DNA sequence: TGCTGGACATAAAACCGGTTTGTGTCTGGA
DNA sequence: TCCAGACACAAACCGGTTTTATGTCCAGCA
């Protein structure tokens, strides 16, 4: 036990990152159902027993990955404020989806699996909730968060599946155009 | 071949309805994966060969059912105009979901299957598109339809899963409150 | 004309031992 | 902290067999 008890150790971070990256590469290569922990560890150059020091199973690694992504998106908020200040993570998310379309086709696309899709929805929903539904908010805030998250995820799914020709800026603009009034309604 | 070539015959309608109803009851009883055509026919009191006179397979019956629902929702539009005239099918959909929560928990709830969920999404999306994206509309209309459909489905999913205590009126009001501005934006 | 039961070929699922592979846990050592 | 190796156990695989479900066809009936 050093200063911080877990994620501070650089070695830990290294192996966790390696596993996460291996997951990403195998995910777009084979899809969720056809990837196992062994191959994951081999790809990551990590001992198999080490895997279990960090995660309980495949799915835990996945949610860990989405936790990372969520944290990263949350962090993206501050630096260069976008035109609008509501839900600043969206800019980062859209760009990230764009840069990694292939991966996200395995995550939210028509041919994606159930688990992955569900976890991604959850992640987005949490981000939206943070923004729009404070801890003890009313039902409208919670329901509204689901509304917005569902809309965003479906928009992204449309984009990666059949919205090929459109830029991240266009999608972002459309999203904010449609969502800003909703946010205003909810946040009261 | 009488006046109309297919659905006009009352006998046809009877058996198709019987099969649809059997599907509904087995759906909330066992879920999509664990129901087969034999039991379906038995439940419907219909000869197994008759099934194939009407549908190619299980999934065709399902989409047929959603087609019926879509047609019914479309028809619901006219009679007593709701407060707002945009997407009048929503009123009927929300009420229908409310009356058949148990069924819809098997369709869009957390424990629902992939196929059913997907087909339901498609149905809703088509209804929204009819309303908001005319035949040769621009990409914003199409993407916007997906946006709204995704939002609506997710809102309904939240409702049947964890929004127990709220009335159809509340949900409808929230939906329109959040969606009307979006429609206005898109429809231009 | 639409529904039916029965017959049919075929595809899919269940079953069954025996085998292999993957999982999850625990070592001792680097 | 990580690793390799060993372990018990569950899950997947397997060829071969049986059972069940599917999809098609038909003669007969309402």
PDB file of N, CA and C in Angstrom, chain A residues 81-163:
ATOM      1  N   UNK A  81     -13.780  24.580 -24.466  1.00  0.00           N
ATOM      2  CA  UNK A  81     -15.239  24.568 -24.445  1.00  0.00           C
ATOM      3  C   UNK A  81     -15.825  24.561 -25.851  1.00  0.00           C
ATOM      4  N   UNK A  82     -16.770  23.689 -26.057  1.00  0.00           N
ATOM      5  CA  UNK A  82     -17.466  23.719 -27.342  1.00  0.00           C
ATOM      6  C   UNK A  82     -18.401  24.914 -27.343  1.00  0.00           C
ATOM      7  N   UNK A  83     -19.030  25.143 -28.432  1.00  0.00           N
ATOM      8  CA  UNK A  83     -19.933  26.285 -28.565  1.00  0.00           C
ATOM      9  C   UNK A  83     -20.946  26.281 -27.418  1.00  0.00           C
ATOM     10  N   UNK A  84     -21.552  25.141 -27.204  1.00  0.00           N
ATOM     11  CA  UNK A  84     -22.505  25.019 -26.115  1.00  0.00           C
ATOM     12  C   UNK A  84     -21.823  24.353 -24.941  1.00  0.00           C
ATOM     13  N   UNK A  85     -22.283  24.643 -23.747  1.00  0.00           N
ATOM     14  CA  UNK A  85     -21.622  24.049 -22.588  1.00  0.00           C
ATOM     15  C   UNK A  85     -22.406  22.879 -22.005  1.00  0.00           C
ATOM     16  N   UNK A  86     -23.549  22.566 -22.586  1.00  0.00           N
ATOM     17  CA  UNK A  86     -24.330  21.449 -22.061  1.00  0.00           C
ATOM     18  C   UNK A  86     -23.783  20.126 -22.576  1.00  0.00           C
ATOM     19  N   UNK A  87     -23.665  19.179 -21.682  1.00  0.00           N
ATOM     20  CA  UNK A  87     -23.183  17.848 -22.024  1.00  0.00           C
ATOM     21  C   UNK A  87     -21.946  17.884 -22.911  1.00  0.00           C
ATOM     22  N   UNK A  88     -20.883  18.448 -22.360  1.00  0.00           N
ATOM     23  CA  UNK A  88     -19.678  18.650 -23.178  1.00  0.00           C
ATOM     24  C   UNK A  88     -19.011  17.351 -23.606  1.00  0.00           C
ATOM     25  N   UNK A  89     -19.379  16.248 -22.974  1.00  0.00           N
ATOM     26  CA  UNK A  89     -18.740  14.974 -23.341  1.00  0.00           C
ATOM     27  C   UNK A  89     -19.151  14.520 -24.739  1.00  0.00           C
ATOM     28  N   UNK A  90     -20.266  15.049 -25.220  1.00  0.00           N
ATOM     29  CA  UNK A  90     -20.800  14.569 -26.493  1.00  0.00           C
ATOM     30  C   UNK A  90     -19.821  14.801 -27.634  1.00  0.00           C
ATOM     31  N   UNK A  91     -19.221  15.983 -27.638  1.00  0.00           N
ATOM     32  CA  UNK A  91     -18.220  16.295 -28.663  1.00  0.00           C
ATOM     33  C   UNK A  91     -17.172  15.187 -28.734  1.00  0.00           C
ATOM     34  N   UNK A  92     -16.592  14.869 -27.583  1.00  0.00           N
ATOM     35  CA  UNK A  92     -15.560  13.839 -27.532  1.00  0.00           C
ATOM     36  C   UNK A  92     -16.080  12.485 -27.972  1.00  0.00           C
ATOM     37  N   UNK A  93     -17.276  12.167 -27.545  1.00  0.00           N
ATOM     38  CA  UNK A  93     -17.847  10.868 -27.892  1.00  0.00           C
ATOM     39  C   UNK A  93     -18.017  10.732 -29.395  1.00  0.00           C
ATOM     40  N   UNK A  94     -18.589  11.763 -29.992  1.00  0.00           N
ATOM     41  CA  UNK A  94     -18.832  11.707 -31.430  1.00  0.00           C
ATOM     42  C   UNK A  94     -17.523  11.596 -32.204  1.00  0.00           C
ATOM     43  N   UNK A  95     -16.532  12.389 -31.811  1.00  0.00           N
ATOM     44  CA  UNK A  95     -15.240  12.299 -32.486  1.00  0.00           C
ATOM     45  C   UNK A  95     -14.628  10.911 -32.312  1.00  0.00           C
ATOM     46  N   UNK A  96     -14.743  10.399 -31.106  1.00  0.00           N
ATOM     47  CA  UNK A  96     -14.169   9.092 -30.822  1.00  0.00           C
ATOM     48  C   UNK A  96     -14.842   8.006 -31.643  1.00  0.00           C
ATOM     49  N   UNK A  97     -16.152   8.068 -31.739  1.00  0.00           N
ATOM     50  CA  UNK A  97     -16.890   7.105 -32.560  1.00  0.00           C
ATOM     51  C   UNK A  97     -16.442   7.223 -34.016  1.00  0.00           C
ATOM     52  N   UNK A  98     -16.226   8.450 -34.439  1.00  0.00           N
ATOM     53  CA  UNK A  98     -15.830   8.663 -35.824  1.00  0.00           C
ATOM     54  C   UNK A  98     -14.467   8.069 -36.117  1.00  0.00           C
ATOM     55  N   UNK A  99     -13.529   8.325 -35.205  1.00  0.00           N
ATOM     56  CA  UNK A  99     -12.175   7.813 -35.401  1.00  0.00           C
ATOM     57  C   UNK A  99     -12.126   6.292 -35.353  1.00  0.00           C
ATOM     58  N   UNK A 100     -13.049   5.706 -34.619  1.00  0.00           N
ATOM     59  CA  UNK A 100     -13.030   4.249 -34.436  1.00  0.00           C
ATOM     60  C   UNK A 100     -14.315   3.616 -34.918  1.00  0.00           C
ATOM     61  N   UNK A 101     -14.791   4.071 -36.074  1.00  0.00           N
ATOM     62  CA  UNK A 101     -16.083   3.550 -36.561  1.00  0.00           C
ATOM     63  C   UNK A 101     -16.121   2.050 -36.559  1.00  0.00           C
ATOM     64  N   UNK A 102     -15.004   1.477 -37.027  1.00  0.00           N
ATOM     65  CA  UNK A 102     -14.984   0.033 -37.165  1.00  0.00           C
ATOM     66  C   UNK A 102     -15.257  -0.648 -35.832  1.00  0.00           C
ATOM     67  N   UNK A 103     -14.583  -0.160 -34.808  1.00  0.00           N
ATOM     68  CA  UNK A 103     -14.816  -0.695 -33.469  1.00  0.00           C
ATOM     69  C   UNK A 103     -16.255  -0.490 -33.034  1.00  0.00           C
ATOM     70  N   UNK A 104     -16.755   0.701 -33.259  1.00  0.00           N
ATOM     71  CA  UNK A 104     -18.094   0.997 -32.754  1.00  0.00           C
ATOM     72  C   UNK A 104     -19.182   0.310 -33.562  1.00  0.00           C
ATOM     73  N   UNK A 105     -18.820  -0.147 -34.749  1.00  0.00           N
ATOM     74  CA  UNK A 105     -19.789  -0.964 -35.463  1.00  0.00           C
ATOM     75  C   UNK A 105     -19.963  -2.302 -34.735  1.00  0.00           C
ATOM     76  N   UNK A 106     -18.894  -2.740 -34.067  1.00  0.00           N
ATOM     77  CA  UNK A 106     -18.999  -3.959 -33.256  1.00  0.00           C
ATOM     78  C   UNK A 106     -19.684  -3.695 -31.922  1.00  0.00           C
ATOM     79  N   UNK A 107     -19.844  -2.433 -31.582  1.00  0.00           N
ATOM     80  CA  UNK A 107     -20.402  -2.119 -30.274  1.00  0.00           C
ATOM     81  C   UNK A 107     -21.874  -1.737 -30.355  1.00  0.00           C
ATOM     82  N   UNK A 108     -22.205  -0.833 -31.279  1.00  0.00           N
ATOM     83  CA  UNK A 108     -23.605  -0.416 -31.381  1.00  0.00           C
ATOM     84  C   UNK A 108     -24.252  -0.733 -32.715  1.00  0.00           C
ATOM     85  N   UNK A 109     -23.479  -1.202 -33.688  1.00  0.00           N
ATOM     86  CA  UNK A 109     -24.012  -1.458 -35.024  1.00  0.00           C
ATOM     87  C   UNK A 109     -25.026  -2.589 -35.055  1.00  0.00           C
ATOM     88  N   UNK A 110     -25.616  -2.778 -36.216  1.00  0.00           N
ATOM     89  CA  UNK A 110     -26.672  -3.777 -36.356  1.00  0.00           C
ATOM     90  C   UNK A 110     -26.193  -5.183 -36.016  1.00  0.00           C
ATOM     91  N   UNK A 111     -24.925  -5.451 -36.260  1.00  0.00           N
ATOM     92  CA  UNK A 111     -24.430  -6.803 -36.049  1.00  0.00           C
ATOM     93  C   UNK A 111     -23.763  -6.977 -34.684  1.00  0.00           C
ATOM     94  N   UNK A 112     -23.992  -6.050 -33.804  1.00  0.00           N
ATOM     95  CA  UNK A 112     -23.333  -6.130 -32.502  1.00  0.00           C
ATOM     96  C   UNK A 112     -24.101  -7.030 -31.549  1.00  0.00           C
ATOM     97  N   UNK A 113     -23.417  -7.442 -30.508  1.00  0.00           N
ATOM     98  CA  UNK A 113     -24.031  -8.341 -29.529  1.00  0.00           C
ATOM     99  C   UNK A 113     -24.866  -7.578 -28.514  1.00  0.00           C
ATOM    100  N   UNK A 114     -25.585  -8.345 -27.720  1.00  0.00           N
ATOM    101  CA  UNK A 114     -26.523  -7.775 -26.773  1.00  0.00           C
ATOM    102  C   UNK A 114     -25.806  -7.118 -25.591  1.00  0.00           C
ATOM    103  N   UNK A 115     -24.887  -7.845 -24.990  1.00  0.00           N
ATOM    104  CA  UNK A 115     -24.187  -7.372 -23.797  1.00  0.00           C
ATOM    105  C   UNK A 115     -23.483  -6.054 -24.044  1.00  0.00           C
ATOM    106  N   UNK A 116     -22.690  -6.038 -25.110  1.00  0.00           N
ATOM    107  CA  UNK A 116     -21.879  -4.867 -25.391  1.00  0.00           C
ATOM    108  C   UNK A 116     -22.767  -3.651 -25.606  1.00  0.00           C
ATOM    109  N   UNK A 117     -23.790  -3.845 -26.426  1.00  0.00           N
ATOM    110  CA  UNK A 117     -24.729  -2.766 -26.700  1.00  0.00           C
ATOM    111  C   UNK A 117     -25.329  -2.234 -25.396  1.00  0.00           C
ATOM    112  N   UNK A 118     -25.747  -3.154 -24.546  1.00  0.00           N
ATOM    113  CA  UNK A 118     -26.388  -2.776 -23.287  1.00  0.00           C
ATOM    114  C   UNK A 118     -25.432  -1.970 -22.421  1.00  0.00           C
ATOM    115  N   UNK A 119     -24.211  -2.457 -22.295  1.00  0.00           N
ATOM    116  CA  UNK A 119     -23.227  -1.766 -21.455  1.00  0.00           C
ATOM    117  C   UNK A 119     -22.916  -0.380 -21.994  1.00  0.00           C
ATOM    118  N   UNK A 120     -22.840  -0.280 -23.306  1.00  0.00           N
ATOM    119  CA  UNK A 120     -22.568   1.032 -23.902  1.00  0.00           C
ATOM    120  C   UNK A 120     -23.708   2.000 -23.589  1.00  0.00           C
ATOM    121  N   UNK A 121     -24.924   1.524 -23.763  1.00  0.00           N
ATOM    122  CA  UNK A 121     -26.105   2.331 -23.411  1.00  0.00           C
ATOM    123  C   UNK A 121     -26.007   2.811 -21.965  1.00  0.00           C
ATOM    124  N   UNK A 122     -25.670   1.893 -21.085  1.00  0.00           N
ATOM    125  CA  UNK A 122     -25.550   2.253 -19.671  1.00  0.00           C
ATOM    126  C   UNK A 122     -24.535   3.360 -19.465  1.00  0.00           C
ATOM    127  N   UNK A 123     -23.388   3.199 -20.138  1.00  0.00           N
ATOM    128  CA  UNK A 123     -22.339   4.202 -19.972  1.00  0.00           C
ATOM    129  C   UNK A 123     -22.829   5.572 -20.405  1.00  0.00           C
ATOM    130  N   UNK A 124     -23.418   5.630 -21.579  1.00  0.00           N
ATOM    131  CA  UNK A 124     -23.925   6.907 -22.078  1.00  0.00           C
ATOM    132  C   UNK A 124     -24.983   7.454 -21.126  1.00  0.00           C
ATOM    133  N   UNK A 125     -25.857   6.558 -20.689  1.00  0.00           N
ATOM    134  CA  UNK A 125     -26.939   6.993 -19.812  1.00  0.00           C
ATOM    135  C   UNK A 125     -26.383   7.612 -18.532  1.00  0.00           C
ATOM    136  N   UNK A 126     -25.337   7.013 -17.999  1.00  0.00           N
ATOM    137  CA  UNK A 126     -24.744   7.564 -16.784  1.00  0.00           C
ATOM    138  C   UNK A 126     -24.174   8.960 -17.022  1.00  0.00           C
ATOM    139  N   UNK A 127     -23.498   9.110 -18.145  1.00  0.00           N
ATOM    140  CA  UNK A 127     -22.943  10.429 -18.466  1.00  0.00           C
ATOM    141  C   UNK A 127     -24.044  11.473 -18.561  1.00  0.00           C
ATOM    142  N   UNK A 128     -25.113  11.086 -19.226  1.00  0.00           N
ATOM    143  CA  UNK A 128     -26.214  12.034 -19.369  1.00  0.00           C
ATOM    144  C   UNK A 128     -26.821  12.353 -18.010  1.00  0.00           C
ATOM    145  N   UNK A 129     -26.982  11.321 -17.207  1.00  0.00           N
ATOM    146  CA  UNK A 129     -27.573  11.537 -15.883  1.00  0.00           C
ATOM    147  C   UNK A 129     -26.745  12.489 -15.041  1.00  0.00           C
ATOM    148  N   UNK A 130     -25.430  12.304 -15.082  1.00  0.00           N
ATOM    149  CA  UNK A 130     -24.554  13.209 -14.331  1.00  0.00           C
ATOM    150  C   UNK A 130     -24.839  14.653 -14.696  1.00  0.00           C
ATOM    151  N   UNK A 131     -25.151  14.821 -15.966  1.00  0.00           N
ATOM    152  CA  UNK A 131     -25.293  16.171 -16.484  1.00  0.00           C
ATOM    153  C   UNK A 131     -26.661  16.765 -16.190  1.00  0.00           C
ATOM    154  N   UNK A 132     -27.651  15.883 -16.150  1.00  0.00           N
ATOM    155  CA  UNK A 132     -29.020  16.354 -16.231  1.00  0.00           C
ATOM    156  C   UNK A 132     -29.873  15.947 -15.027  1.00  0.00           C
ATOM    157  N   UNK A 133     -29.386  14.945 -14.293  1.00  0.00           N
ATOM    158  CA  UNK A 133     -30.175  14.458 -13.169  1.00  0.00           C
ATOM    159  C   UNK A 133     -29.325  14.331 -11.917  1.00  0.00           C
ATOM    160  N   UNK A 134     -29.256  15.387 -11.102  1.00  0.00           N
ATOM    161  CA  UNK A 134     -28.499  15.346  -9.847  1.00  0.00           C
ATOM    162  C   UNK A 134     -29.031  14.241  -8.940  1.00  0.00           C
ATOM    163  N   UNK A 135     -28.196  13.800  -7.982  1.00  0.00           N
ATOM    164  CA  UNK A 135     -28.487  12.647  -7.112  1.00  0.00           C
ATOM    165  C   UNK A 135     -29.963  12.388  -6.807  1.00  0.00           C
ATOM    166  N   UNK A 136     -30.613  13.329  -6.194  1.00  0.00           N
ATOM    167  CA  UNK A 136     -31.995  13.067  -5.775  1.00  0.00           C
ATOM    168  C   UNK A 136     -32.999  13.785  -6.654  1.00  0.00           C
ATOM    169  N   UNK A 137     -32.756  13.727  -7.947  1.00  0.00           N
ATOM    170  CA  UNK A 137     -33.619  14.436  -8.882  1.00  0.00           C
ATOM    171  C   UNK A 137     -34.974  13.751  -8.992  1.00  0.00           C
ATOM    172  N   UNK A 138     -35.924  14.451  -9.579  1.00  0.00           N
ATOM    173  CA  UNK A 138     -37.253  13.887  -9.770  1.00  0.00           C
ATOM    174  C   UNK A 138     -37.270  12.878 -10.898  1.00  0.00           C
ATOM    175  N   UNK A 139     -38.422  12.262 -11.083  1.00  0.00           N
ATOM    176  CA  UNK A 139     -38.521  11.221 -12.108  1.00  0.00           C
ATOM    177  C   UNK A 139     -38.332  11.780 -13.502  1.00  0.00           C
ATOM    178  N   UNK A 140     -38.743  13.026 -13.703  1.00  0.00           N
ATOM    179  CA  UNK A 140     -38.594  13.611 -15.030  1.00  0.00           C
ATOM    180  C   UNK A 140     -37.138  13.699 -15.437  1.00  0.00           C
ATOM    181  N   UNK A 141     -36.282  14.002 -14.470  1.00  0.00           N
ATOM    182  CA  UNK A 141     -34.861  14.080 -14.774  1.00  0.00           C
ATOM    183  C   UNK A 141     -34.329  12.698 -15.149  1.00  0.00           C
ATOM    184  N   UNK A 142     -34.711  11.708 -14.353  1.00  0.00           N
ATOM    185  CA  UNK A 142     -34.210  10.359 -14.640  1.00  0.00           C
ATOM    186  C   UNK A 142     -34.735   9.848 -15.967  1.00  0.00           C
ATOM    187  N   UNK A 143     -36.036   9.964 -16.150  1.00  0.00           N
ATOM    188  CA  UNK A 143     -36.631   9.520 -17.413  1.00  0.00           C
ATOM    189  C   UNK A 143     -36.046  10.304 -18.579  1.00  0.00           C
ATOM    190  N   UNK A 144     -35.869  11.590 -18.359  1.00  0.00           N
ATOM    191  CA  UNK A 144     -35.310  12.440 -19.407  1.00  0.00           C
ATOM    192  C   UNK A 144     -33.899  12.017 -19.782  1.00  0.00           C
ATOM    193  N   UNK A 145     -33.130  11.601 -18.796  1.00  0.00           N
ATOM    194  CA  UNK A 145     -31.777  11.131 -19.084  1.00  0.00           C
ATOM    195  C   UNK A 145     -31.826   9.904 -19.988  1.00  0.00           C
ATOM    196  N   UNK A 146     -32.738   8.985 -19.676  1.00  0.00           N
ATOM    197  CA  UNK A 146     -32.884   7.812 -20.538  1.00  0.00           C
ATOM    198  C   UNK A 146     -33.302   8.227 -21.944  1.00  0.00           C
ATOM    199  N   UNK A 147     -34.221   9.153 -21.998  1.00  0.00           N
ATOM    200  CA  UNK A 147     -34.688   9.669 -23.292  1.00  0.00           C
ATOM    201  C   UNK A 147     -33.518  10.162 -24.134  1.00  0.00           C
ATOM    202  N   UNK A 148     -32.742  11.044 -23.534  1.00  0.00           N
ATOM    203  CA  UNK A 148     -31.628  11.630 -24.275  1.00  0.00           C
ATOM    204  C   UNK A 148     -30.580  10.592 -24.629  1.00  0.00           C
ATOM    205  N   UNK A 149     -30.267   9.720 -23.667  1.00  0.00           N
ATOM    206  CA  UNK A 149     -29.269   8.689 -23.932  1.00  0.00           C
ATOM    207  C   UNK A 149     -29.728   7.780 -25.062  1.00  0.00           C
ATOM    208  N   UNK A 150     -30.994   7.373 -25.020  1.00  0.00           N
ATOM    209  CA  UNK A 150     -31.530   6.534 -26.084  1.00  0.00           C
ATOM    210  C   UNK A 150     -31.438   7.211 -27.429  1.00  0.00           C
ATOM    211  N   UNK A 151     -31.763   8.502 -27.441  1.00  0.00           N
ATOM    212  CA  UNK A 151     -31.701   9.255 -28.687  1.00  0.00           C
ATOM    213  C   UNK A 151     -30.270   9.319 -29.213  1.00  0.00           C
ATOM    214  N   UNK A 152     -29.346   9.620 -28.320  1.00  0.00           N
ATOM    215  CA  UNK A 152     -27.947   9.747 -28.730  1.00  0.00           C
ATOM    216  C   UNK A 152     -27.393   8.429 -29.264  1.00  0.00           C
ATOM    217  N   UNK A 153     -27.634   7.360 -28.517  1.00  0.00           N
ATOM    218  CA  UNK A 153     -27.123   6.054 -28.943  1.00  0.00           C
ATOM    219  C   UNK A 153     -27.711   5.658 -30.292  1.00  0.00           C
ATOM    220  N   UNK A 154     -28.989   5.889 -30.469  1.00  0.00           N
ATOM    221  CA  UNK A 154     -29.623   5.509 -31.736  1.00  0.00           C
ATOM    222  C   UNK A 154     -29.100   6.364 -32.887  1.00  0.00           C
ATOM    223  N   UNK A 155     -28.850   7.621 -32.592  1.00  0.00           N
ATOM    224  CA  UNK A 155     -28.278   8.494 -33.613  1.00  0.00           C
ATOM    225  C   UNK A 155     -26.900   7.997 -34.023  1.00  0.00           C
ATOM    226  N   UNK A 156     -26.102   7.631 -33.043  1.00  0.00           N
ATOM    227  CA  UNK A 156     -24.770   7.109 -33.330  1.00  0.00           C
ATOM    228  C   UNK A 156     -24.854   5.800 -34.087  1.00  0.00           C
ATOM    229  N   UNK A 157     -25.783   4.949 -33.700  1.00  0.00           N
ATOM    230  CA  UNK A 157     -25.960   3.673 -34.405  1.00  0.00           C
ATOM    231  C   UNK A 157     -26.310   3.919 -35.864  1.00  0.00           C
ATOM    232  N   UNK A 158     -27.220   4.859 -36.085  1.00  0.00           N
ATOM    233  CA  UNK A 158     -27.575   5.207 -37.464  1.00  0.00           C
ATOM    234  C   UNK A 158     -26.343   5.685 -38.221  1.00  0.00           C
ATOM    235  N   UNK A 159     -25.549   6.477 -37.546  1.00  0.00           N
ATOM    236  CA  UNK A 159     -24.366   7.057 -38.170  1.00  0.00           C
ATOM    237  C   UNK A 159     -23.367   5.996 -38.621  1.00  0.00           C
ATOM    238  N   UNK A 160     -23.007   5.095 -37.734  1.00  0.00           N
ATOM    239  CA  UNK A 160     -22.012   4.084 -38.087  1.00  0.00           C
ATOM    240  C   UNK A 160     -22.568   3.067 -39.075  1.00  0.00           C
ATOM    241  N   UNK A 161     -23.879   2.862 -39.040  1.00  0.00           N
ATOM    242  CA  UNK A 161     -24.458   1.857 -39.931  1.00  0.00           C
ATOM    243  C   UNK A 161     -24.751   2.402 -41.319  1.00  0.00           C
ATOM    244  N   UNK A 162     -25.387   3.563 -41.356  1.00  0.00           N
ATOM    245  CA  UNK A 162     -25.854   4.004 -42.668  1.00  0.00           C
ATOM    246  C   UNK A 162     -25.730   5.513 -42.875  1.00  0.00           C
ATOM    247  N   UNK A 163     -24.977   6.169 -42.031  1.00  0.00           N
ATOM    248  CA  UNK A 163     -24.809   7.612 -42.195  1.00  0.00           C
ATOM    249  C   UNK A 163     -23.412   7.943 -42.648  1.00  0.00           C
TER     250      UNK A 163
END
